């Protein structure tokens, strides 16, 4: 019977007929969630030295407010949000600012970035905490207050929360979706949070619902977390908030992708060029909602988060970890790494990345650290050519054709890749997971995306340079004509030899000027050409953007190397 | 550096190929039962030729030999070709066909993953065009043959020895039902009368039916193992049955029944093993349906109106040419896009 239903489901899927709230594509790797859920959320001894990267979120760098040597209190604002999209940084404990310098941060690029280094005084003395009476304040006031809360999306995306709560006045938000799917294998921090602090999470839900004006709230949990779902149901039953609903969805990665989850829970597909708020839905992770509650009801900014430490360690567990705590301390708390550990992954095994070092700090985006060993994550065998088996297409949650994208990315046919909707790829990794030829597909997509972005930027720069140059040439032309006119007038007026001499003398500087202009134009042209050839026209952009570009470049190089390292494949095109 | 995902689930290409070959075992067993063990010689011959040619081509093309030999794709091509040839086909026919499939149809187009045409079918089509007489001369099933050859005799016959004393070629071979039907129809006989001839069985060919059932069994195993999706076999067999059914309903005297079409020739082998070759086929679900229906329609037309008794090979090759178009036209709607 099941087999029959399965076939019906497959047939419907092939014709795009399946209902909106069924799973499309996706994969179901071994979950490995059991290991880290046997113990309650632990707390970690205070680390001596905390390193707080300024960039722990998506958006602008915050502005540093403290100086080296300054003593700060727990919860004190160290750097304030600057610009439209930004997030503040607070002191996770009391202590002294040791340095403000570049240090290694947990980022796929492996590049150092600006950090505030704090030496804790061991007292953990709180600064002033002021709860906010949100029920009696209006939305703009609350959003302004939220700006320096330091709260960002804790599901891993790290997008500043106040931006997501600032809604479009034209569209009424109907539904608040709580993302509790936690679909990546190994990660259990949200699971444990729900088991232990469901009631507090719902207090955060209440705040978010109030800020958004949402009339209903749907909580999506995968069916591999029955305890968490039960805890949330209990809490919902006891909550004063109306229209709360826990919806259990099948365990199928990547159901926790916001757009996928929204479709699963509401049946609505967010159009690719729109935000979910445009269709009346906003989505928050459970940990983010809990942070909202702590901020508004207790005046505590974002100072810590729950992190799963699992994989090849002696006691996998979840810990409440202060931001800035070195990953080494977390590993030590879990009883240390076992033999054969050769790598540490931040995030899950499907979308995470290898840490450049265990000295990097835990940041707001760090939901999980996995000690990796060959027996857990075997290095992929060498890639073979694509046999067009379309397994990748079958599992792609956004219905792309990964094998075509691969072909276009590989042959650097970037325009085609864009046509085939490369930018709709969510880099979930399902395609690579399913590929029998072990092709690192996602690496190719990351590479192709950054190539396209770089090209677009280079093109913009070149266009700008060309425009400037054309304008300059126009001006030179105009000036020439004006001079020619003057000459003609003068020539008509001048009858004497002396007058001719004057003309000769005055002609010289003009010739010089024209020559100079020509040289300048040539230099400009050469510059523009250079800019077009190599996308490095970055000397005039602001440092933040420069850093971004450096990172993208590094990512590109890394992707390139990775791709090359894994391939001995293979086709005639490669040898060109 | 980001090398995620760190996990992989997929069976490797070689596991897939081995499983497909496993799915062919029942059919091979049925072959031995019906036609004698000579088919094993053909299979061995094709395999050896394929592996040698593959290794040689890899060397010439400067490719690592071991992983590509181990992927099993050459072996599978050899098996499919061997199973398409008449049992007891002379050794050189097997060798030439296999060489063509591996060297020209596969490697000259860029090797595994790059061949636009189904290699086994290219080999088959070349042989059919070049040696039509041998290719359409099938041995009679042992139960029908006037003279039964032992394995040793079959072996010697394949390698060019003449038949044992007194046995004529006609005594061990007969026209295939598809072929017989075609020639008899041109002689204005009616289908009902023609199919009473001894080579016709309950559904298709006597003896051959058993092999067809075995292919079906293997095909179901492939489906169950999710090595192929339902699209291709269902659409192919369905369209073939519909088309044959329509003609049959209009004029049962001149057109064979749909069941006959499903159970003769390369229908079942094609449905599960030939048209499901991923490399030369379309990748989108809708594309697969179009591709399979196209092959079914062409196969039927060639069988009924064409110059060759069976049409699967040519139809596959013709539809292979349309694959890029089919794929481009049938791109699924991407999440969040209206079309
Ligand atoms: S899964 Fe791998 S081999 Fe199969 S079509 Fe996709 S990229 Fe090609
Ligand atoms: S990584 Fe991109 S192409 Fe691959 S399955 Fe995920 S969304 Fe589809």
PDB file of C-alpha atoms in Angstrom, chain A residues 6-7 10-11 14-15 24 29-30 107-108 185-186 259-260 263 268-273 343 345 348-354 372 376-380 384-391 393-394 397-401 403-404 406-407 410 420-421 424 428-430 432-438 442-443 446 558 562 566 568-573 575, chain B residues 1-17 19 58 61-73 107-116 222-223 225-231 234 276-289 320 323-325 327-339:
ATOM      1  CA  UNK A   6       4.677   6.385  -3.097  1.00  0.00           C
ATOM      2  CA  UNK A   7       4.212   5.816  -6.812  1.00  0.00           C
ATOM      3  CA  UNK A  10       6.017  10.345  -7.648  1.00  0.00           C
ATOM      4  CA  UNK A  11       3.611  10.580 -10.587  1.00  0.00           C
ATOM      5  CA  UNK A  14       6.504  14.663 -12.090  1.00  0.00           C
ATOM      6  CA  UNK A  15       3.602  16.708 -13.341  1.00  0.00           C
ATOM      7  CA  UNK A  24       9.467  18.067  -2.595  1.00  0.00           C
ATOM      8  CA  UNK A  29      20.798  11.477   5.948  1.00  0.00           C
ATOM      9  CA  UNK A  30      21.396   9.591   9.179  1.00  0.00           C
ATOM     10  CA  UNK A 107      34.280  32.038   8.422  1.00  0.00           C
ATOM     11  CA  UNK A 108      34.654  29.829   5.348  1.00  0.00           C
ATOM     12  CA  UNK A 185      21.861  16.139  10.961  1.00  0.00           C
ATOM     13  CA  UNK A 186      23.807  16.322  14.255  1.00  0.00           C
ATOM     14  CA  UNK A 259      10.997  29.253   2.194  1.00  0.00           C
ATOM     15  CA  UNK A 260      10.624  25.508   2.248  1.00  0.00           C
ATOM     16  CA  UNK A 263       5.493  26.318   1.966  1.00  0.00           C
ATOM     17  CA  UNK A 268       2.346  29.343   0.053  1.00  0.00           C
ATOM     18  CA  UNK A 269       5.345  29.568  -2.205  1.00  0.00           C
ATOM     19  CA  UNK A 270       7.229  32.797  -1.698  1.00  0.00           C
ATOM     20  CA  UNK A 271       7.996  34.162  -5.185  1.00  0.00           C
ATOM     21  CA  UNK A 272      11.686  34.102  -5.943  1.00  0.00           C
ATOM     22  CA  UNK A 273      11.966  37.879  -6.289  1.00  0.00           C
ATOM     23  CA  UNK A 343      38.784  18.642  11.396  1.00  0.00           C
ATOM     24  CA  UNK A 345      32.949  21.698  11.300  1.00  0.00           C
ATOM     25  CA  UNK A 348      25.809  20.941  10.152  1.00  0.00           C
ATOM     26  CA  UNK A 349      27.422  18.421   7.840  1.00  0.00           C
ATOM     27  CA  UNK A 350      25.285  19.552   4.913  1.00  0.00           C
ATOM     28  CA  UNK A 351      25.961  23.290   4.905  1.00  0.00           C
ATOM     29  CA  UNK A 352      28.669  23.841   7.479  1.00  0.00           C
ATOM     30  CA  UNK A 353      32.304  24.651   6.910  1.00  0.00           C
ATOM     31  CA  UNK A 354      35.645  23.584   8.302  1.00  0.00           C
ATOM     32  CA  UNK A 372      35.088  15.372  12.300  1.00  0.00           C
ATOM     33  CA  UNK A 376      32.226  10.000  10.330  1.00  0.00           C
ATOM     34  CA  UNK A 377      32.765  11.964   7.168  1.00  0.00           C
ATOM     35  CA  UNK A 378      34.843  10.035   4.715  1.00  0.00           C
ATOM     36  CA  UNK A 379      36.670  12.199   2.242  1.00  0.00           C
ATOM     37  CA  UNK A 380      34.821  11.951  -1.056  1.00  0.00           C
ATOM     38  CA  UNK A 384      33.769  10.786 -12.019  1.00  0.00           C
ATOM     39  CA  UNK A 385      32.044  12.301 -15.011  1.00  0.00           C
ATOM     40  CA  UNK A 386      28.372  13.153 -14.750  1.00  0.00           C
ATOM     41  CA  UNK A 387      26.275  10.280 -16.082  1.00  0.00           C
ATOM     42  CA  UNK A 388      23.142  12.441 -16.277  1.00  0.00           C
ATOM     43  CA  UNK A 389      21.301  10.133 -13.931  1.00  0.00           C
ATOM     44  CA  UNK A 390      19.290  13.100 -12.597  1.00  0.00           C
ATOM     45  CA  UNK A 391      19.422  11.903  -9.018  1.00  0.00           C
ATOM     46  CA  UNK A 393      17.485  16.874  -9.885  1.00  0.00           C
ATOM     47  CA  UNK A 394      15.215  14.479  -8.032  1.00  0.00           C
ATOM     48  CA  UNK A 397      14.250  21.140  -3.172  1.00  0.00           C
ATOM     49  CA  UNK A 398      13.905  24.096  -5.526  1.00  0.00           C
ATOM     50  CA  UNK A 399      13.514  21.952  -8.649  1.00  0.00           C
ATOM     51  CA  UNK A 400      16.682  23.063 -10.354  1.00  0.00           C
ATOM     52  CA  UNK A 401      18.540  20.862 -12.813  1.00  0.00           C
ATOM     53  CA  UNK A 403      23.450  18.511 -13.750  1.00  0.00           C
ATOM     54  CA  UNK A 404      22.842  21.326 -16.241  1.00  0.00           C
ATOM     55  CA  UNK A 406      27.163  21.829 -13.242  1.00  0.00           C
ATOM     56  CA  UNK A 407      27.790  21.610 -16.944  1.00  0.00           C
ATOM     57  CA  UNK A 410      32.216  23.920 -15.361  1.00  0.00           C
ATOM     58  CA  UNK A 420      18.997  28.060 -15.556  1.00  0.00           C
ATOM     59  CA  UNK A 421      18.403  29.910 -12.281  1.00  0.00           C
ATOM     60  CA  UNK A 424      17.833  30.220  -6.897  1.00  0.00           C
ATOM     61  CA  UNK A 428      21.714  23.008   0.496  1.00  0.00           C
ATOM     62  CA  UNK A 429      24.035  20.287  -0.803  1.00  0.00           C
ATOM     63  CA  UNK A 430      21.319  17.706  -1.501  1.00  0.00           C
ATOM     64  CA  UNK A 432      26.119  16.547  -4.054  1.00  0.00           C
ATOM     65  CA  UNK A 433      24.827  14.202  -1.384  1.00  0.00           C
ATOM     66  CA  UNK A 434      22.938  12.198  -3.986  1.00  0.00           C
ATOM     67  CA  UNK A 435      25.462  12.220  -6.813  1.00  0.00           C
ATOM     68  CA  UNK A 436      26.845   8.761  -7.622  1.00  0.00           C
ATOM     69  CA  UNK A 437      29.756  10.347  -9.450  1.00  0.00           C
ATOM     70  CA  UNK A 438      30.805  12.222  -6.293  1.00  0.00           C
ATOM     71  CA  UNK A 442      27.779  22.832  -4.696  1.00  0.00           C
ATOM     72  CA  UNK A 443      31.398  23.919  -4.902  1.00  0.00           C
ATOM     73  CA  UNK A 446      29.477  28.674  -5.192  1.00  0.00           C
ATOM     74  CA  UNK A 558      39.158  28.172  -2.244  1.00  0.00           C
ATOM     75  CA  UNK A 562      38.683  22.454  -3.940  1.00  0.00           C
ATOM     76  CA  UNK A 566      38.807  16.722  -6.153  1.00  0.00           C
ATOM     77  CA  UNK A 568      41.018  14.091 -11.892  1.00  0.00           C
ATOM     78  CA  UNK A 569      38.203  13.821 -14.222  1.00  0.00           C
ATOM     79  CA  UNK A 570      38.280  13.982 -17.273  1.00  0.00           C
ATOM     80  CA  UNK A 571      36.601  15.366 -20.278  1.00  0.00           C
ATOM     81  CA  UNK A 572      38.205  16.861 -23.358  1.00  0.00           C
ATOM     82  CA  UNK A 573      37.177  20.362 -22.273  1.00  0.00           C
ATOM     83  CA  UNK A 575      42.519  19.917 -21.226  1.00  0.00           C
TER      84      UNK A 575
ATOM     85  CA  UNK B   1      37.306  26.156   3.516  1.00  0.00           C
ATOM     86  CA  UNK B   2      33.863  25.017   2.710  1.00  0.00           C
ATOM     87  CA  UNK B   3      33.672  21.580   1.261  1.00  0.00           C
ATOM     88  CA  UNK B   4      30.176  20.842   2.508  1.00  0.00           C
ATOM     89  CA  UNK B   5      28.201  18.720   2.242  1.00  0.00           C
ATOM     90  CA  UNK B   6      30.436  16.372   4.200  1.00  0.00           C
ATOM     91  CA  UNK B   7      27.999  13.528   3.727  1.00  0.00           C
ATOM     92  CA  UNK B   8      27.254  11.414   0.733  1.00  0.00           C
ATOM     93  CA  UNK B   9      24.643   8.772   0.258  1.00  0.00           C
ATOM     94  CA  UNK B  10      24.933   7.767  -3.285  1.00  0.00           C
ATOM     95  CA  UNK B  11      25.881   4.346  -4.465  1.00  0.00           C
ATOM     96  CA  UNK B  12      28.880   4.794  -6.713  1.00  0.00           C
ATOM     97  CA  UNK B  13      28.568   4.538 -10.460  1.00  0.00           C
ATOM     98  CA  UNK B  14      30.069   1.052 -10.351  1.00  0.00           C
ATOM     99  CA  UNK B  15      27.535  -0.150  -7.790  1.00  0.00           C
ATOM    100  CA  UNK B  16      24.765   1.097 -10.046  1.00  0.00           C
ATOM    101  CA  UNK B  17      26.226  -0.672 -13.058  1.00  0.00           C
ATOM    102  CA  UNK B  19      23.156  -3.861  -9.983  1.00  0.00           C
ATOM    103  CA  UNK B  58      41.572   5.360 -21.891  1.00  0.00           C
ATOM    104  CA  UNK B  61      43.126   9.528 -24.223  1.00  0.00           C
ATOM    105  CA  UNK B  62      45.427   9.787 -21.220  1.00  0.00           C
ATOM    106  CA  UNK B  63      42.804   8.986 -18.674  1.00  0.00           C
ATOM    107  CA  UNK B  64      43.278   7.020 -15.473  1.00  0.00           C
ATOM    108  CA  UNK B  65      42.425   3.470 -16.446  1.00  0.00           C
ATOM    109  CA  UNK B  66      41.479   1.762 -13.228  1.00  0.00           C
ATOM    110  CA  UNK B  67      38.586   3.929 -11.967  1.00  0.00           C
ATOM    111  CA  UNK B  68      37.034   4.112 -15.390  1.00  0.00           C
ATOM    112  CA  UNK B  69      37.376   0.389 -16.044  1.00  0.00           C
ATOM    113  CA  UNK B  70      35.928  -0.271 -12.620  1.00  0.00           C
ATOM    114  CA  UNK B  71      32.881   1.869 -13.250  1.00  0.00           C
ATOM    115  CA  UNK B  72      31.400  -1.056 -15.157  1.00  0.00           C
ATOM    116  CA  UNK B  73      29.861   1.006 -17.883  1.00  0.00           C
ATOM    117  CA  UNK B 107      35.152   7.298 -26.564  1.00  0.00           C
ATOM    118  CA  UNK B 108      35.283   9.367 -29.697  1.00  0.00           C
ATOM    119  CA  UNK B 109      32.442  11.397 -28.235  1.00  0.00           C
ATOM    120  CA  UNK B 110      34.361  11.993 -25.022  1.00  0.00           C
ATOM    121  CA  UNK B 111      33.899   8.843 -22.981  1.00  0.00           C
ATOM    122  CA  UNK B 112      31.583   8.087 -20.084  1.00  0.00           C
ATOM    123  CA  UNK B 113      28.970  10.767 -19.659  1.00  0.00           C
ATOM    124  CA  UNK B 114      29.527  12.509 -22.950  1.00  0.00           C
ATOM    125  CA  UNK B 115      28.111  10.128 -25.527  1.00  0.00           C
ATOM    126  CA  UNK B 116      24.941  11.517 -27.081  1.00  0.00           C
ATOM    127  CA  UNK B 222      15.669  -1.895 -10.991  1.00  0.00           C
ATOM    128  CA  UNK B 223      12.539   0.059 -10.105  1.00  0.00           C
ATOM    129  CA  UNK B 225      16.165  -0.406  -6.167  1.00  0.00           C
ATOM    130  CA  UNK B 226      15.354   3.058  -7.495  1.00  0.00           C
ATOM    131  CA  UNK B 227      17.997   2.698 -10.150  1.00  0.00           C
ATOM    132  CA  UNK B 228      15.488   3.791 -12.739  1.00  0.00           C
ATOM    133  CA  UNK B 229      12.320   5.820 -12.343  1.00  0.00           C
ATOM    134  CA  UNK B 230       8.911   4.660 -13.476  1.00  0.00           C
ATOM    135  CA  UNK B 231       8.690   7.249 -16.253  1.00  0.00           C
ATOM    136  CA  UNK B 234       5.752   2.940 -18.170  1.00  0.00           C
ATOM    137  CA  UNK B 276      16.904   3.914 -19.451  1.00  0.00           C
ATOM    138  CA  UNK B 277      20.540   4.632 -20.286  1.00  0.00           C
ATOM    139  CA  UNK B 278      20.915   7.887 -18.372  1.00  0.00           C
ATOM    140  CA  UNK B 279      23.755   9.388 -20.358  1.00  0.00           C
ATOM    141  CA  UNK B 280      22.009   9.521 -23.713  1.00  0.00           C
ATOM    142  CA  UNK B 281      18.509  10.132 -22.369  1.00  0.00           C
ATOM    143  CA  UNK B 282      16.685  13.184 -21.080  1.00  0.00           C
ATOM    144  CA  UNK B 283      16.861  14.159 -17.427  1.00  0.00           C
ATOM    145  CA  UNK B 284      13.594  15.921 -16.680  1.00  0.00           C
ATOM    146  CA  UNK B 285      10.541  13.867 -15.668  1.00  0.00           C
ATOM    147  CA  UNK B 286       8.376  15.250 -18.449  1.00  0.00           C
ATOM    148  CA  UNK B 287      11.239  14.893 -20.883  1.00  0.00           C
ATOM    149  CA  UNK B 288      11.506  11.219 -20.020  1.00  0.00           C
ATOM    150  CA  UNK B 289       7.850  10.716 -20.817  1.00  0.00           C
ATOM    151  CA  UNK B 320      18.693  10.430 -28.690  1.00  0.00           C
ATOM    152  CA  UNK B 323      17.330  14.872 -26.158  1.00  0.00           C
ATOM    153  CA  UNK B 324      18.874  18.358 -25.931  1.00  0.00           C
ATOM    154  CA  UNK B 325      15.678  19.859 -27.299  1.00  0.00           C
ATOM    155  CA  UNK B 327      15.488  18.751 -22.009  1.00  0.00           C
ATOM    156  CA  UNK B 328      15.422  22.422 -22.895  1.00  0.00           C
ATOM    157  CA  UNK B 329      11.660  22.375 -23.423  1.00  0.00           C
ATOM    158  CA  UNK B 330      10.743  20.472 -20.316  1.00  0.00           C
ATOM    159  CA  UNK B 331      12.613  22.352 -17.625  1.00  0.00           C
ATOM    160  CA  UNK B 332      10.553  22.042 -14.459  1.00  0.00           C
ATOM    161  CA  UNK B 333       9.187  25.141 -12.792  1.00  0.00           C
ATOM    162  CA  UNK B 334      11.722  26.388 -10.278  1.00  0.00           C
ATOM    163  CA  UNK B 335      10.560  27.067  -6.734  1.00  0.00           C
ATOM    164  CA  UNK B 336       9.109  30.535  -6.429  1.00  0.00           C
ATOM    165  CA  UNK B 337       8.993  31.173 -10.164  1.00  0.00           C
ATOM    166  CA  UNK B 338       5.669  31.434 -11.930  1.00  0.00           C
ATOM    167  CA  UNK B 339       7.057  29.556 -14.912  1.00  0.00           C
TER     168      UNK B 339
END
